[in-house]
PDB file of C-alpha atoms in Angstrom:
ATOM      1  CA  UNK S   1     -34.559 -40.065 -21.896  1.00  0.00           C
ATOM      2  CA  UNK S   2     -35.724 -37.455 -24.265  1.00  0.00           C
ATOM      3  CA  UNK S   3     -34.098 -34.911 -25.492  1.00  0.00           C
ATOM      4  CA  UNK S   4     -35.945 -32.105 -23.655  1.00  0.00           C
ATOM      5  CA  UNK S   5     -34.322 -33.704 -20.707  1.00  0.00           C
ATOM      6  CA  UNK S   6     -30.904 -33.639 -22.126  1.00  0.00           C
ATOM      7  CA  UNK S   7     -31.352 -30.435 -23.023  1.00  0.00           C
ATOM      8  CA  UNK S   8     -32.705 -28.816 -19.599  1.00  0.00           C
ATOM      9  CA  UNK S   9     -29.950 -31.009 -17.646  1.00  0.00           C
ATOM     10  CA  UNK S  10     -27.204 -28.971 -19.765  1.00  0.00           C
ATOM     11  CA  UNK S  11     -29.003 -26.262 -19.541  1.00  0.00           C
ATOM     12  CA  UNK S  12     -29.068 -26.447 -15.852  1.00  0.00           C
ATOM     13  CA  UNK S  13     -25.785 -27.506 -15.949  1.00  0.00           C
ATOM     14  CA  UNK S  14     -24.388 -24.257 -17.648  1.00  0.00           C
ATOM     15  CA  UNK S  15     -26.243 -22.032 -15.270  1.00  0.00           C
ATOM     16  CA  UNK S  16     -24.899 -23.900 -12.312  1.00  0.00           C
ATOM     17  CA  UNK S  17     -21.711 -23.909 -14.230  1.00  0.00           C
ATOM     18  CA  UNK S  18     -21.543 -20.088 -14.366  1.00  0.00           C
ATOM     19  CA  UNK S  19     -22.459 -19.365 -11.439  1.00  0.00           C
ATOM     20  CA  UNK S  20     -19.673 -20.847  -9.946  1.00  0.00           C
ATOM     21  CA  UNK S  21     -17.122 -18.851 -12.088  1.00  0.00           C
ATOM     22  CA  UNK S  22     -18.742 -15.463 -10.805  1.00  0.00           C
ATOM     23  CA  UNK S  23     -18.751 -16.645  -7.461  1.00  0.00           C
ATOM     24  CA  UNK S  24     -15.093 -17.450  -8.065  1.00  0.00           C
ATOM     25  CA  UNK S  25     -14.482 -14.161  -9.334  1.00  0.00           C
ATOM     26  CA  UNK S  26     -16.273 -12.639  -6.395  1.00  0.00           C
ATOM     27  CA  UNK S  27     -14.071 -14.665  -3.773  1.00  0.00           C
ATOM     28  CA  UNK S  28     -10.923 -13.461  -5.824  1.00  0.00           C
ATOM     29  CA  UNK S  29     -12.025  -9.984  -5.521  1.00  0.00           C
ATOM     30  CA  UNK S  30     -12.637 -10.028  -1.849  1.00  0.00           C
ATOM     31  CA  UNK S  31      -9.133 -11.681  -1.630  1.00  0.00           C
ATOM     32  CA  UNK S  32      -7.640  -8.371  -3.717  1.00  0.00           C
ATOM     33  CA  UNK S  33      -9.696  -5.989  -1.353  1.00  0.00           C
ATOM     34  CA  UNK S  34      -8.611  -7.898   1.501  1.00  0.00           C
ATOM     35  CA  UNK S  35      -5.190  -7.255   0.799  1.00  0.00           C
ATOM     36  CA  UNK S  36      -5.254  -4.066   0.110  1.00  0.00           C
ATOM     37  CA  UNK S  37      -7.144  -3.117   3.611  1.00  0.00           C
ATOM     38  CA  UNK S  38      -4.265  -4.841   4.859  1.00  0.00           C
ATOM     39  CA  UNK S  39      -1.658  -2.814   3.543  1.00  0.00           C
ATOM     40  CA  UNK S  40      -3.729   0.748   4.185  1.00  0.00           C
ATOM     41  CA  UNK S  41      -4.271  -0.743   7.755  1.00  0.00           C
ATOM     42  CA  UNK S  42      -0.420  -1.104   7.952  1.00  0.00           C
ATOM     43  CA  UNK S  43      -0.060   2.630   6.878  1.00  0.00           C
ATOM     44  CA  UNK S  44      -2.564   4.017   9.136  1.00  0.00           C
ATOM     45  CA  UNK S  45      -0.673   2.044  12.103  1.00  0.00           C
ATOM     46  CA  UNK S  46       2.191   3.822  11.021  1.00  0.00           C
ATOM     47  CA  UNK S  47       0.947   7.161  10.695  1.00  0.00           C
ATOM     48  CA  UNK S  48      -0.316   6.888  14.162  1.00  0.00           C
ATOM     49  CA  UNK S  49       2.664   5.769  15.562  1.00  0.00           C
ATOM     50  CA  UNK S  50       4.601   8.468  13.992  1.00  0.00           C
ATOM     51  CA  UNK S  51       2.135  11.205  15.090  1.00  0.00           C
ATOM     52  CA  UNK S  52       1.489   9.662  19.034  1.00  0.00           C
ATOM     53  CA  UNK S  53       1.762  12.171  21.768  1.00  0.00           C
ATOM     54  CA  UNK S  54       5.407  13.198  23.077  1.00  0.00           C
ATOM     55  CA  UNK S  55       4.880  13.997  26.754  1.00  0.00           C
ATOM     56  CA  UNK S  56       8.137  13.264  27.614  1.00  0.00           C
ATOM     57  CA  UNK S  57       9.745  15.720  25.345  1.00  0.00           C
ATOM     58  CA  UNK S  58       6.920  18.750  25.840  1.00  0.00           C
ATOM     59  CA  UNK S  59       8.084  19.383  29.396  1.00  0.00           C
ATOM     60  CA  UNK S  60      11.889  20.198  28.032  1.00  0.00           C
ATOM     61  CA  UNK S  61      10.688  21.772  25.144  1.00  0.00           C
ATOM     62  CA  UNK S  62       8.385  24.348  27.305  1.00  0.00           C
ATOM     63  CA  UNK S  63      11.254  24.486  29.826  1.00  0.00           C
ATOM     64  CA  UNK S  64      13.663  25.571  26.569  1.00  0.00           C
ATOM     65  CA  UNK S  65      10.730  28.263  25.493  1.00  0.00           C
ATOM     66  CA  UNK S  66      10.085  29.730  28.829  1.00  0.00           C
ATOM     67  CA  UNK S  67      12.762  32.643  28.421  1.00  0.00           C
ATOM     68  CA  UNK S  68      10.808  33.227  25.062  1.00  0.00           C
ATOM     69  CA  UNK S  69       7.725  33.457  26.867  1.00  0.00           C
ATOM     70  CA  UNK S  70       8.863  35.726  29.737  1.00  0.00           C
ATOM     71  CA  UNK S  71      10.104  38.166  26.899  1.00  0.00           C
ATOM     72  CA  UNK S  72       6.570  38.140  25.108  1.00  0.00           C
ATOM     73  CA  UNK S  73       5.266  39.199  28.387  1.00  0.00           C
ATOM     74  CA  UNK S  74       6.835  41.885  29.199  1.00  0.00           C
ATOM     75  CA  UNK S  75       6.339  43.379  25.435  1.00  0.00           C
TER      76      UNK S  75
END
């Protein structure tokens, strides 16, 4: 074989070769992102479950307020 073969198989074979590596990196940064979406999806589930409705509790809470509101009616 001549060497303008040898070289454009190594040549070929670096390009190929670095390719890989970015794709590598590009795998291990979608692995980091991945991550982190899970952990801000864990907060968000969080938030919302700490901020849900309380239907249960507004009727005694308006029952407690309505001598409060019966004042600020008759002001």
């Amino acid at each position: 074989m001549p060497a303008a073969a040898w070289t454009t198989l190594a040549v070929a074979a670096l390009i190929v070769l670095f390719a890989a590596v970015g794709l590598f990196r590009v795998v291990l940064h979608l692995v980091h992102v991945r991550r982190t979406l899970g952990s801000v999806l864990g907060g968000v589930r969080l938030v919302a479950e700490r901020t849900a409705p309380v239907p249960g509790a507004l009727e005694s809470v308006n029952a407690d307020l309505k001598p409060v509101r019966d004042f600020c009616e008759t002001v």
